[in-house]
Tab-separated table of C-alpha atoms in Angstrom:
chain	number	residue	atom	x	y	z
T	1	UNK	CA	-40.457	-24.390	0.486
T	2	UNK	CA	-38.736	-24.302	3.448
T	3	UNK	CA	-40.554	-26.257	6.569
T	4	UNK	CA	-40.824	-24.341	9.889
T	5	UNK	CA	-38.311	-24.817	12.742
T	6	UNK	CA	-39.893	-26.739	15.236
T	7	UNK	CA	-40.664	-25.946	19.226
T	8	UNK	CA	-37.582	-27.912	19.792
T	9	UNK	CA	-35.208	-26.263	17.531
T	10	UNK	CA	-36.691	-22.992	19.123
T	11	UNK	CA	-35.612	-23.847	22.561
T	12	UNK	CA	-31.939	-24.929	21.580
T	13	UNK	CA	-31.674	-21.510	20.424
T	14	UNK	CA	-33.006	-19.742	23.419
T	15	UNK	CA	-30.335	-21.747	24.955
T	16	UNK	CA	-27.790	-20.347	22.913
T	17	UNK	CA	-28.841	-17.258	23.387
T	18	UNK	CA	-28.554	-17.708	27.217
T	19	UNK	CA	-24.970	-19.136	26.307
T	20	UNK	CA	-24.168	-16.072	24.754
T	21	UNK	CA	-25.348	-13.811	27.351
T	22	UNK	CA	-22.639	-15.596	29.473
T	23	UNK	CA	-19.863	-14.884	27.381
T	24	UNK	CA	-21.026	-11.407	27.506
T	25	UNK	CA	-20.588	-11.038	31.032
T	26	UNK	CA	-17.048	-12.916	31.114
T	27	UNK	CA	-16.246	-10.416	28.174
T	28	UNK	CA	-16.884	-7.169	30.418
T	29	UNK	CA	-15.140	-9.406	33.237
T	30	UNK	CA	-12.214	-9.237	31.653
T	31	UNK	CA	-11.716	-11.999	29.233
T	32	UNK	CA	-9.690	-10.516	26.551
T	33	UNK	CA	-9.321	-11.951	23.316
T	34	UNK	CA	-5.883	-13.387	23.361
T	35	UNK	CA	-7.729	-15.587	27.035
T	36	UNK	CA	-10.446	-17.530	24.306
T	37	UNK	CA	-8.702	-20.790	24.859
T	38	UNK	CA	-9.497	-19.919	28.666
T	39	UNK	CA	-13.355	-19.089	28.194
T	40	UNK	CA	-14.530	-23.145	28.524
T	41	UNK	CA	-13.095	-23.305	31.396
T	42	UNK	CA	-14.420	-20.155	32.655
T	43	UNK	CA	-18.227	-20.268	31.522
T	44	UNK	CA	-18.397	-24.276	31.213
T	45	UNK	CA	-19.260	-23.233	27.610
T	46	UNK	CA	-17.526	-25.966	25.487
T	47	UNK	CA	-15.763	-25.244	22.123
T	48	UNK	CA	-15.738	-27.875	19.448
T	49	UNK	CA	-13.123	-28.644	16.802
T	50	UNK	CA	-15.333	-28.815	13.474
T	51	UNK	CA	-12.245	-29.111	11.514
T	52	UNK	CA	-8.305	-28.892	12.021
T	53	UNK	CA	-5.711	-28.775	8.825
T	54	UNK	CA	-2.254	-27.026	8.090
T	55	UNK	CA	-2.052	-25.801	4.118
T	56	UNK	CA	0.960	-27.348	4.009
T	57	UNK	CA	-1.051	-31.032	3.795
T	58	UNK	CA	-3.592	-29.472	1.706
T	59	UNK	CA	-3.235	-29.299	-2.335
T	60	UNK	CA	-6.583	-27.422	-3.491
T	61	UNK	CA	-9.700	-25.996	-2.195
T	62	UNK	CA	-12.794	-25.761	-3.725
T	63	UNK	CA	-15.187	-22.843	-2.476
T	64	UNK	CA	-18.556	-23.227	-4.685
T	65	UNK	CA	-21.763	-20.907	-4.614
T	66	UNK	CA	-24.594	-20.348	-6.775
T	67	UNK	CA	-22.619	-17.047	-7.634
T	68	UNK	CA	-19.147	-17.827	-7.683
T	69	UNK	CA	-16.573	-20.832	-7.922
T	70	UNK	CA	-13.293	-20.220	-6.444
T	71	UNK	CA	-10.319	-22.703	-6.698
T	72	UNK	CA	-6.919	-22.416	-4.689
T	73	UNK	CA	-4.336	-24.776	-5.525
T	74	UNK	CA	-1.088	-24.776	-3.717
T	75	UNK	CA	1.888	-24.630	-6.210
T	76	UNK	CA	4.936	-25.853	-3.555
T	77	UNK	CA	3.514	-23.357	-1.374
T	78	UNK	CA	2.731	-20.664	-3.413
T	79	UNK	CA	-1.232	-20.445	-3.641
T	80	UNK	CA	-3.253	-19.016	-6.757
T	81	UNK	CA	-6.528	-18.988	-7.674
T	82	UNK	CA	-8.540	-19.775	-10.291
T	83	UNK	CA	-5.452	-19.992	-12.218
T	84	UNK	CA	-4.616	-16.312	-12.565
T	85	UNK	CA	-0.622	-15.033	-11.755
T	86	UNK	CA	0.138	-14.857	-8.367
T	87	UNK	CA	1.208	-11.362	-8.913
T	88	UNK	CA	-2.322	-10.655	-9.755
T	89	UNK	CA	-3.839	-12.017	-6.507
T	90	UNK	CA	-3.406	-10.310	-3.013
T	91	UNK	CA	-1.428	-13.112	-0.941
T	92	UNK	CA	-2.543	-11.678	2.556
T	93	UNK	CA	-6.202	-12.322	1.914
T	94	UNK	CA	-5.250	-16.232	0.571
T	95	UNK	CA	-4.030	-16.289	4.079
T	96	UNK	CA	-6.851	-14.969	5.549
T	97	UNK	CA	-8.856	-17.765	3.256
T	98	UNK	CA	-6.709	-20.152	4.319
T	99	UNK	CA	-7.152	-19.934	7.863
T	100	UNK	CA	-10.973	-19.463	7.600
T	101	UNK	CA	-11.248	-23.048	5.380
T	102	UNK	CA	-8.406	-24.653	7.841
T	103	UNK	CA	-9.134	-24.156	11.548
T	104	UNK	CA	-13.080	-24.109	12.161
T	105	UNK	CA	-14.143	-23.926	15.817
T	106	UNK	CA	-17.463	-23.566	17.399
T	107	UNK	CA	-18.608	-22.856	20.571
T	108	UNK	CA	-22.694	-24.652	19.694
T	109	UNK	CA	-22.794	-28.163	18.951
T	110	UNK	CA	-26.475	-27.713	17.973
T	111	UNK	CA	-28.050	-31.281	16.861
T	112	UNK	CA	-26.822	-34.659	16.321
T	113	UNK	CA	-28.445	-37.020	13.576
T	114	UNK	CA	-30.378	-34.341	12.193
T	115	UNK	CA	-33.553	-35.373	10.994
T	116	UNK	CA	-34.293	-32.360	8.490
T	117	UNK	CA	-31.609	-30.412	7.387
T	118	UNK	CA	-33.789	-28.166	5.554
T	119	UNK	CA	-34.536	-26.427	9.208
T	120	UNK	CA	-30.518	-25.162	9.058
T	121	UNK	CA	-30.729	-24.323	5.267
T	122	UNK	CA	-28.470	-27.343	4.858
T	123	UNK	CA	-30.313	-29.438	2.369
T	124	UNK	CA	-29.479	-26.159	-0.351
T	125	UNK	CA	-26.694	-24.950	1.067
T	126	UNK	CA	-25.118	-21.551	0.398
T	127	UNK	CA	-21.642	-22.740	0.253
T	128	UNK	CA	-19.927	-26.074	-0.240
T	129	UNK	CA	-15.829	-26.413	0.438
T	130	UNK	CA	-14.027	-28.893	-0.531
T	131	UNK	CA	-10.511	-29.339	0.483
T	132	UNK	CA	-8.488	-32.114	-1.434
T	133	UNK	CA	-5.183	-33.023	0.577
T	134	UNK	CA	-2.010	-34.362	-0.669
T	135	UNK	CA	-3.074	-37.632	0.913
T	136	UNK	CA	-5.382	-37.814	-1.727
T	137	UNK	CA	-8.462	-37.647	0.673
T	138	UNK	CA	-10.929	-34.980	0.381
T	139	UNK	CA	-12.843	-32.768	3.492
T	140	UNK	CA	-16.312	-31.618	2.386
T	141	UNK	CA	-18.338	-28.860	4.388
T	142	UNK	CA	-21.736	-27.244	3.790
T	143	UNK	CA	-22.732	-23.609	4.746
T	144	UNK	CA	-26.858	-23.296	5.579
T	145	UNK	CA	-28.766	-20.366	6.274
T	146	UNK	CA	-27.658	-17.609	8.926
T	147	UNK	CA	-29.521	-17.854	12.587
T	148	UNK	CA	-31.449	-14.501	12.398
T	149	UNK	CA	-31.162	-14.870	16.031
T	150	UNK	CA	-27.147	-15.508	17.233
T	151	UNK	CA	-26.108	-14.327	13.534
T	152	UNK	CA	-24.051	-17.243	13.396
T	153	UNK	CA	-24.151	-19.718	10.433
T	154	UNK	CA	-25.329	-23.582	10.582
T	155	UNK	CA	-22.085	-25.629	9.382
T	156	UNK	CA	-21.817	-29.413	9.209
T	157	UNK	CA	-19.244	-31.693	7.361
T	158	UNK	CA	-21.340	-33.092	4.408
T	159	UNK	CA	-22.496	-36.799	5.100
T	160	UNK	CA	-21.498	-36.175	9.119
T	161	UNK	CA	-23.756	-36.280	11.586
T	162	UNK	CA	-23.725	-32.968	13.803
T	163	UNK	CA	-24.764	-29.428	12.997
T	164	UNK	CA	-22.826	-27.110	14.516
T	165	UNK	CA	-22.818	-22.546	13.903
T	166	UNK	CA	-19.617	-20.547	12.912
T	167	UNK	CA	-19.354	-16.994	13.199
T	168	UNK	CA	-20.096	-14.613	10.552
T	169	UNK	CA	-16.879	-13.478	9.868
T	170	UNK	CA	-15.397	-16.639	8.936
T	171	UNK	CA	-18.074	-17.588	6.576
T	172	UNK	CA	-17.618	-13.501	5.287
T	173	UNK	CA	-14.542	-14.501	4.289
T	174	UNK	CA	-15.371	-17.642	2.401
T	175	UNK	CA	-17.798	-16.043	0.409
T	176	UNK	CA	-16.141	-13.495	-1.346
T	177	UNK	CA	-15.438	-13.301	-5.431
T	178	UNK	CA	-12.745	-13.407	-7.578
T	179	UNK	CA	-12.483	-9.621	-7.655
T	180	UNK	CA	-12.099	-8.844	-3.834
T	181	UNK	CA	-8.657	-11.011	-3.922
T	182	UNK	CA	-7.649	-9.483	-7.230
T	183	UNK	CA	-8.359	-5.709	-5.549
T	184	UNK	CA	-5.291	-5.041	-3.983
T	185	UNK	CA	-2.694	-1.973	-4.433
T	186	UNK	CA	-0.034	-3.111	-7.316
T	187	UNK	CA	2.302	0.138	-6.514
T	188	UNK	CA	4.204	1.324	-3.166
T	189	UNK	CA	7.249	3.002	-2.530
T	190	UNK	CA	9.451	2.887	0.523
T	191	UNK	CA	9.949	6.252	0.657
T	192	UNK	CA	13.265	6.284	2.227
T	193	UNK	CA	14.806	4.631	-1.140
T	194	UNK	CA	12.981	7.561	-3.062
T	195	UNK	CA	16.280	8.691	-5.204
T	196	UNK	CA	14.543	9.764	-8.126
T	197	UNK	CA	10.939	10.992	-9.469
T	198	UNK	CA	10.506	11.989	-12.788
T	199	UNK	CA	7.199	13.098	-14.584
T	200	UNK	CA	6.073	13.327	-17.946
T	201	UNK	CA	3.100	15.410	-18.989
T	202	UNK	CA	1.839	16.090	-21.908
T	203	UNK	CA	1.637	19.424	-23.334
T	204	UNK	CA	3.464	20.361	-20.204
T	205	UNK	CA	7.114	20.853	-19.691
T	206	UNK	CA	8.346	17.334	-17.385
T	207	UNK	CA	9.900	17.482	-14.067
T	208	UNK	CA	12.546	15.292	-12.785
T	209	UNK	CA	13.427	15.382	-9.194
T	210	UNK	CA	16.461	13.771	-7.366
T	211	UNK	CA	18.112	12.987	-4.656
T	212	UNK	CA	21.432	14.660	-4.394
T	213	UNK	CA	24.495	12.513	-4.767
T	214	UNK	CA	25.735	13.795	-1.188
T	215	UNK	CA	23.664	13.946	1.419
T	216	UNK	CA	26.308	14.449	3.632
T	217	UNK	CA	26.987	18.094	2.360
T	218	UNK	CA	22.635	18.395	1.696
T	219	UNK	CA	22.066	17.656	4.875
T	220	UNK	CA	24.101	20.626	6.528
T	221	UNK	CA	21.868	23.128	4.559
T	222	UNK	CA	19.188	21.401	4.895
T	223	UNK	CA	18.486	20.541	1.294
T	224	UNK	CA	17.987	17.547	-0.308
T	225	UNK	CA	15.950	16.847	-3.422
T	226	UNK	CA	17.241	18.913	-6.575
T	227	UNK	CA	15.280	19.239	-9.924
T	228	UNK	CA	16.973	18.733	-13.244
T	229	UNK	CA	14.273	19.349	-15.479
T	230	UNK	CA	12.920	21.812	-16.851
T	231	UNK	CA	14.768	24.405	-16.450
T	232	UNK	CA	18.207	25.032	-17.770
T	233	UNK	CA	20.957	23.730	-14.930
T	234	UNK	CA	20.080	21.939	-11.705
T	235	UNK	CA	18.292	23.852	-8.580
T	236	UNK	CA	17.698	23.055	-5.138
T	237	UNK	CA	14.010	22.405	-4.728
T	238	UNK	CA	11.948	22.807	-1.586
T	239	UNK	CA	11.994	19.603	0.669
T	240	UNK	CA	8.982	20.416	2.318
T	241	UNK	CA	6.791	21.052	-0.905
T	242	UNK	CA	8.374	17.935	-2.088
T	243	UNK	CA	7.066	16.452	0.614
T	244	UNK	CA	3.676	17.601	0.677
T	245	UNK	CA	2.438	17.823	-2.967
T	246	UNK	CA	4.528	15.074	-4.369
T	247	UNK	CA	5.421	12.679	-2.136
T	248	UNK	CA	2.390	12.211	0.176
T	249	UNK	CA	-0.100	12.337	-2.852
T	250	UNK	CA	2.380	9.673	-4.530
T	251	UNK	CA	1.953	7.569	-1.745
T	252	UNK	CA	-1.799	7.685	-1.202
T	253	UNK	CA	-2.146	6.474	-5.278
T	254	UNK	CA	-4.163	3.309	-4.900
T	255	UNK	CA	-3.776	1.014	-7.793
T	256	UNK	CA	-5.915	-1.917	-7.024
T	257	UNK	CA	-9.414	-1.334	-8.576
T	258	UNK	CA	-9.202	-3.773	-12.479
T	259	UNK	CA	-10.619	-1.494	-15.316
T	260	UNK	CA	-13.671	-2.533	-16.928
T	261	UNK	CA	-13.266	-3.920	-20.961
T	262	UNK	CA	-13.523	-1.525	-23.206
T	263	UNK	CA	-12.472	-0.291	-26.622
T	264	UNK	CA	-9.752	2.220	-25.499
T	265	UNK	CA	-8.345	3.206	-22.521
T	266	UNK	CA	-5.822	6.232	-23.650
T	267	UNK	CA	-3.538	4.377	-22.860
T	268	UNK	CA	-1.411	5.061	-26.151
T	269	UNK	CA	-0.941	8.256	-25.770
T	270	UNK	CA	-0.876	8.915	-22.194
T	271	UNK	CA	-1.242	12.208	-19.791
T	272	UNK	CA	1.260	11.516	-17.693
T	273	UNK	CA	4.252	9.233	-17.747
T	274	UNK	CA	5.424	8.491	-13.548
T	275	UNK	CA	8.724	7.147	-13.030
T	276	UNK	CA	10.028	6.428	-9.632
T	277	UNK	CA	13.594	5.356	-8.789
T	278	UNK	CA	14.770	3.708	-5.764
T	279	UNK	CA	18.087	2.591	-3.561
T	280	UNK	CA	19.252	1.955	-0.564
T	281	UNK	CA	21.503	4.270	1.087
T	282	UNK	CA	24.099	3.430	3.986
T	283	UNK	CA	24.268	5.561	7.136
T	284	UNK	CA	26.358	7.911	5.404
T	285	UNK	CA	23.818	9.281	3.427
T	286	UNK	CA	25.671	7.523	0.355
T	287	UNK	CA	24.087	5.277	-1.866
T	288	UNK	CA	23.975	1.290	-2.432
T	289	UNK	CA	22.987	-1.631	-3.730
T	290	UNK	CA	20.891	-1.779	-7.256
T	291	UNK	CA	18.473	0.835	-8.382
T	292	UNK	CA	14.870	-0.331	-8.868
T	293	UNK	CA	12.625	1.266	-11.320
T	294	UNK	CA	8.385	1.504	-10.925
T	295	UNK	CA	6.613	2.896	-14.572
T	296	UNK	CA	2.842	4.408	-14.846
T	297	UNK	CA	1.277	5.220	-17.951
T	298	UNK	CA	-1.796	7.018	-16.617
T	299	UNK	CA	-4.370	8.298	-19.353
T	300	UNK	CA	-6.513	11.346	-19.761
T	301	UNK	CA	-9.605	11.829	-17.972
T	302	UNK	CA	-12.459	9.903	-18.126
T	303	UNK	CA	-15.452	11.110	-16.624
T	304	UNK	CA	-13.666	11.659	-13.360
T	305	UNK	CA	-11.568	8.567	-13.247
T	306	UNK	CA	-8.117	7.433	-15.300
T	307	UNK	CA	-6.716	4.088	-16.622
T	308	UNK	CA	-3.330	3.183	-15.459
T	309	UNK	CA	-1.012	0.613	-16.607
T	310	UNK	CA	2.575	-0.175	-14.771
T	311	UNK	CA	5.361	-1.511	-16.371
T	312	UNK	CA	5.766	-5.286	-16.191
T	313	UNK	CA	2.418	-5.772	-15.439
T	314	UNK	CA	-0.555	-6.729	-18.352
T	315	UNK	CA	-3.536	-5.375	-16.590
T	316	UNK	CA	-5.006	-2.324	-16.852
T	317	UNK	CA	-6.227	-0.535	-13.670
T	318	UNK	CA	-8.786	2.389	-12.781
T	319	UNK	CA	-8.072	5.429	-10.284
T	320	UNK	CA	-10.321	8.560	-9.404
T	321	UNK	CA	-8.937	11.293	-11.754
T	322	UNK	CA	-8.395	13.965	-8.820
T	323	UNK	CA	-5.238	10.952	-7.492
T	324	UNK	CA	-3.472	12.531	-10.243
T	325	UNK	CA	-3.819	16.189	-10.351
T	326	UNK	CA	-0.146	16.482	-8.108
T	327	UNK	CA	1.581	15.401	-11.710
T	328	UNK	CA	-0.062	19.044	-12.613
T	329	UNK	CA	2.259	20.607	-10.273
T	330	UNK	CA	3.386	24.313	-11.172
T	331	UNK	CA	7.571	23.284	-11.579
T	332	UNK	CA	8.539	26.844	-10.756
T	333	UNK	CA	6.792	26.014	-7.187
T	334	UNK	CA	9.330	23.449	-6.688
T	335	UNK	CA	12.673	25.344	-6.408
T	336	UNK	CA	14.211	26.985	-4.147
T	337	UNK	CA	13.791	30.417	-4.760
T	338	UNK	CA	17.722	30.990	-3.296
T	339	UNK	CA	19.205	30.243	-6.317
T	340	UNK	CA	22.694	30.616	-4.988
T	341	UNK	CA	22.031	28.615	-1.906
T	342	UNK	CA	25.481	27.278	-1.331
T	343	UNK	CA	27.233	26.110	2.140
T	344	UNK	CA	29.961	28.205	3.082
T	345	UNK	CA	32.288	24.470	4.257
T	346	UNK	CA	31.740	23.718	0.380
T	347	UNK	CA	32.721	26.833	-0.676
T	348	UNK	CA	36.663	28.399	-1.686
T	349	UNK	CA	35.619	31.388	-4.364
T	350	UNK	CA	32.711	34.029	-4.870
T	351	UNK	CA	33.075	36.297	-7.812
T	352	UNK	CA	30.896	39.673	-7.958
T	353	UNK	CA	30.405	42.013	-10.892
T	354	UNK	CA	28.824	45.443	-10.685
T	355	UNK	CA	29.321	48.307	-12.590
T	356	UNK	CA	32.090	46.297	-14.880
T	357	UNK	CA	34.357	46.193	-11.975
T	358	UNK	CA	35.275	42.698	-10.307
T	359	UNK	CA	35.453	41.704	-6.652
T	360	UNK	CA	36.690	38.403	-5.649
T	361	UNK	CA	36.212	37.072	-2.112
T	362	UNK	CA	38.717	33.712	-1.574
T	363	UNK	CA	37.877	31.937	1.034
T	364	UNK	CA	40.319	29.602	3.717
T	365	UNK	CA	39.473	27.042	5.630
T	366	UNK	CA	40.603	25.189	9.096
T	367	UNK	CA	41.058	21.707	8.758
T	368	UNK	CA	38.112	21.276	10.446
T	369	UNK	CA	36.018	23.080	8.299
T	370	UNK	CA	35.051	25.233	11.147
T	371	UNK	CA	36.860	28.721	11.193
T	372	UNK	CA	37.502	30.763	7.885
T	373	UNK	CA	39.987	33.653	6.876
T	374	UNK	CA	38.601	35.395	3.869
T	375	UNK	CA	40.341	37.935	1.642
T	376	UNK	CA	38.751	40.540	-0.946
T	377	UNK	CA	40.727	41.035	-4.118
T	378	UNK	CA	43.627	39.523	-2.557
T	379	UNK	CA	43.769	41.881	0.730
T	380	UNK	CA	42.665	40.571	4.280
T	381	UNK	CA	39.071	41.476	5.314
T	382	UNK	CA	37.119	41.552	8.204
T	383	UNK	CA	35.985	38.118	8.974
T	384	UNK	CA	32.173	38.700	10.521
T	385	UNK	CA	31.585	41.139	7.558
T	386	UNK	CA	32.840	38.511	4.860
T	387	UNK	CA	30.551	36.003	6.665
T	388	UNK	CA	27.353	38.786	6.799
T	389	UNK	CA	28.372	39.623	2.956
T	390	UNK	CA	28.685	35.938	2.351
T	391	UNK	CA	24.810	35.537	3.700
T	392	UNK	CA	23.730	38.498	1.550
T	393	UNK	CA	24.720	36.330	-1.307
T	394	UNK	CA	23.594	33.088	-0.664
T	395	UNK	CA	20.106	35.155	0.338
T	396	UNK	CA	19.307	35.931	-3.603
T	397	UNK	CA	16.088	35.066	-4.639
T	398	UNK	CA	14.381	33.902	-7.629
T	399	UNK	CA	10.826	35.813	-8.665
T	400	UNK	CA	10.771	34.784	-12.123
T	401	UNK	CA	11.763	33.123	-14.955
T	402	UNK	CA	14.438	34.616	-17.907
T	403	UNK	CA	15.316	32.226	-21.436
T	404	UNK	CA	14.202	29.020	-19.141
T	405	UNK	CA	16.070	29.921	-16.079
T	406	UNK	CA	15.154	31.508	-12.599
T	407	UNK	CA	15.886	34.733	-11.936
């Protein structure tokens, strides 16, 4: 059992209530954050150095609990923890660790030679970090009990001789499991390298989507994406729907969550198969440099939620089921419904048939691609009423679907 805090201990935290009062009022004074270093000096409030290290001089740290043992070991300055692949582990919030565990300040010193350290929790405490450095020597620090009053927590090197409180966030941080640094998102696309998206569905026919070759000539008619599958030749597809129910929905997939064990995931004969293909392209709208290549296998449903597993990767992950339901896309949705959607710069011939008779429009161009001379069935024609006929064309749409092909 846990003695009561004394009168004393009482009034030093009256005090530090007072103190934090005053750093209230500097705050609405107009002390912003990035002025802290400035706040001693401005409330006569000191701020102690608890501890000061760079990870660079630091091999392994220890972070123990009665829950959980973490261990980060720096591999020639690549951290991991508990052993597990780096690619497993979310690097950011090592950093975060890292700078929790390293640089420790406090603004309350509150007792020297502590007589009972069962009064800051610190005879049992909640925490215990141990930092070994590349010296050899070893740091030690204890976490106690949380001040119900400032909500900071009691800190103290172990064996030292002052107590001092940390904030809350900083000991947050060095409290959490193995799972919150393993919970991270293990797929992303820059979607300006998108080149290609294919999708594989079971018991559905696939889509494949892809950038056109040149985007130069795309561009000018606004077009850019094509689909290949699964109809029979290649269409223009809609940019915008694209967009919206592929793209976006792609890009809000959040692959982070670990699946639970269990006897079979579905995984073997999957719902859907994504591929996503990526490049560079120069300012030319041409592409370069190596194609890279992301693979889910994403199973059936399973009470509202689907297992996932990405190529080059052993784990298998968990995502809500409805993430998914864009792969169920309708593919006739997709295409541009002008089927003969064709720039007039890119164009030389059109060929007509009605009735069994054959009209033939030939088409000349400027060497600037910008003025035209057409001719029907090899006689001179009105140039605004080849370009009006031309648009007539071009303005065929699809409504349906004939032996796997819009019509």
């Amino acid at each position: 059992m846990k003695k009561k805090m004394p009168v004393w201990a009482k009034g030093i935290i009256i005090l530090l209530i007072i103190a934090a009062l005053i750093g209230a009022i500097a705050a609405v004074n107009g002390i912003s954050p990035g002025e802290e270093d400035n706040i001693a000096e401005r409330t006569d409030v000191p701020r102690y150095d608890v501890y000061r290290s760079d990870s660079d001089k630091v091999s392994r740290i220890k972070i123990s609990s009665a829950e959980n043992t973490l261990v980060f070991k720096n591999n020639d300055g690549t951290w991991t923890l508990n052993d597990i692949d780096p690619s497993e582990v979310a690097g950011n919030k090592i950093d975060s660790l890292l700078m929790s565990v390293l640089t420790v300040i406090s603004n309350y010193e509150i007792e020297k030679d502590p007589a009972d350290l069962s009064i800051y929790g610190l005879d049992d405490p909640a925490l215990t970090i141990e930092i070994e450095n590349k010296d050899l020597s070893v740091d030690k620090f204890i976490v106690g009990d949380k001040s119900p009053v400032t909500g900071e927590y009691f800190y103290m090197r172990d064996g030292g001789d002052i107590v001092y409180s940390i904030y809350e966030t900083k000991v947050s941080q060095m409290m959490k499991n193995e799972e919150y640094y393993r919970e991270f998102s293990r797929f992303s696309v820059e979607t300006g390298n998108l080149d290609e998206i294919i999708i594989q569905r079971k018991g559905k026919n696939n889509i494949h989507l892809r950038v056109k070759d040149d985007l130069s000539s795309a561009i000018s008619v606004y077009n850019i994406w094509e689909m290949t599958e699964p109809y029979d030749g290649v269409y223009n597809a809609i940019d915008q729907f694209v967009e919206d129910k592929i793209i976006t929905p792609m890009n809000s997939l959040n692959i982070s969550k670990i699946a639970e064990k269990r006897d079979d995931y579905g995984l073997d004969d999957p719902e859907f198969i994504f591929t996503v293909k990526s490049v560079t392209f120069d300012d030319n709208g041409k592409k370069t440099g190596e194609e890279t290549t992301q693979v889910l296998k994403i199973s059936k449903n399973f009470e509202s939620k689907r297992f996932v597993m990405i190529d080059g990767r052993d784990g298998v992950y968990e995502i809500s089921s409805s993430s998914a339901d864009f792969m169920n896309t309708d593919e006739f949705l997709i295409i541009s419904k002008l089927a003969v959607l064709r720039d007039i710069a890119d164009t030389s011939k059109v060929t007509v048939t009605r009735g069994g008779e054959e009209y033939i429009m030939d088409i000349s161009h400027s060497d600037d691609n910008r003025n035209f001379e057409f001719k029907i069935n090899g006689r001179d024609a009105d140039s605004d009423e080849s370009k009006k006929k031309y648009q007539d064309i071009i303005s065929i749409s699809a409504d349906g679907l004939c032996n796997n092909e819009p019509v």
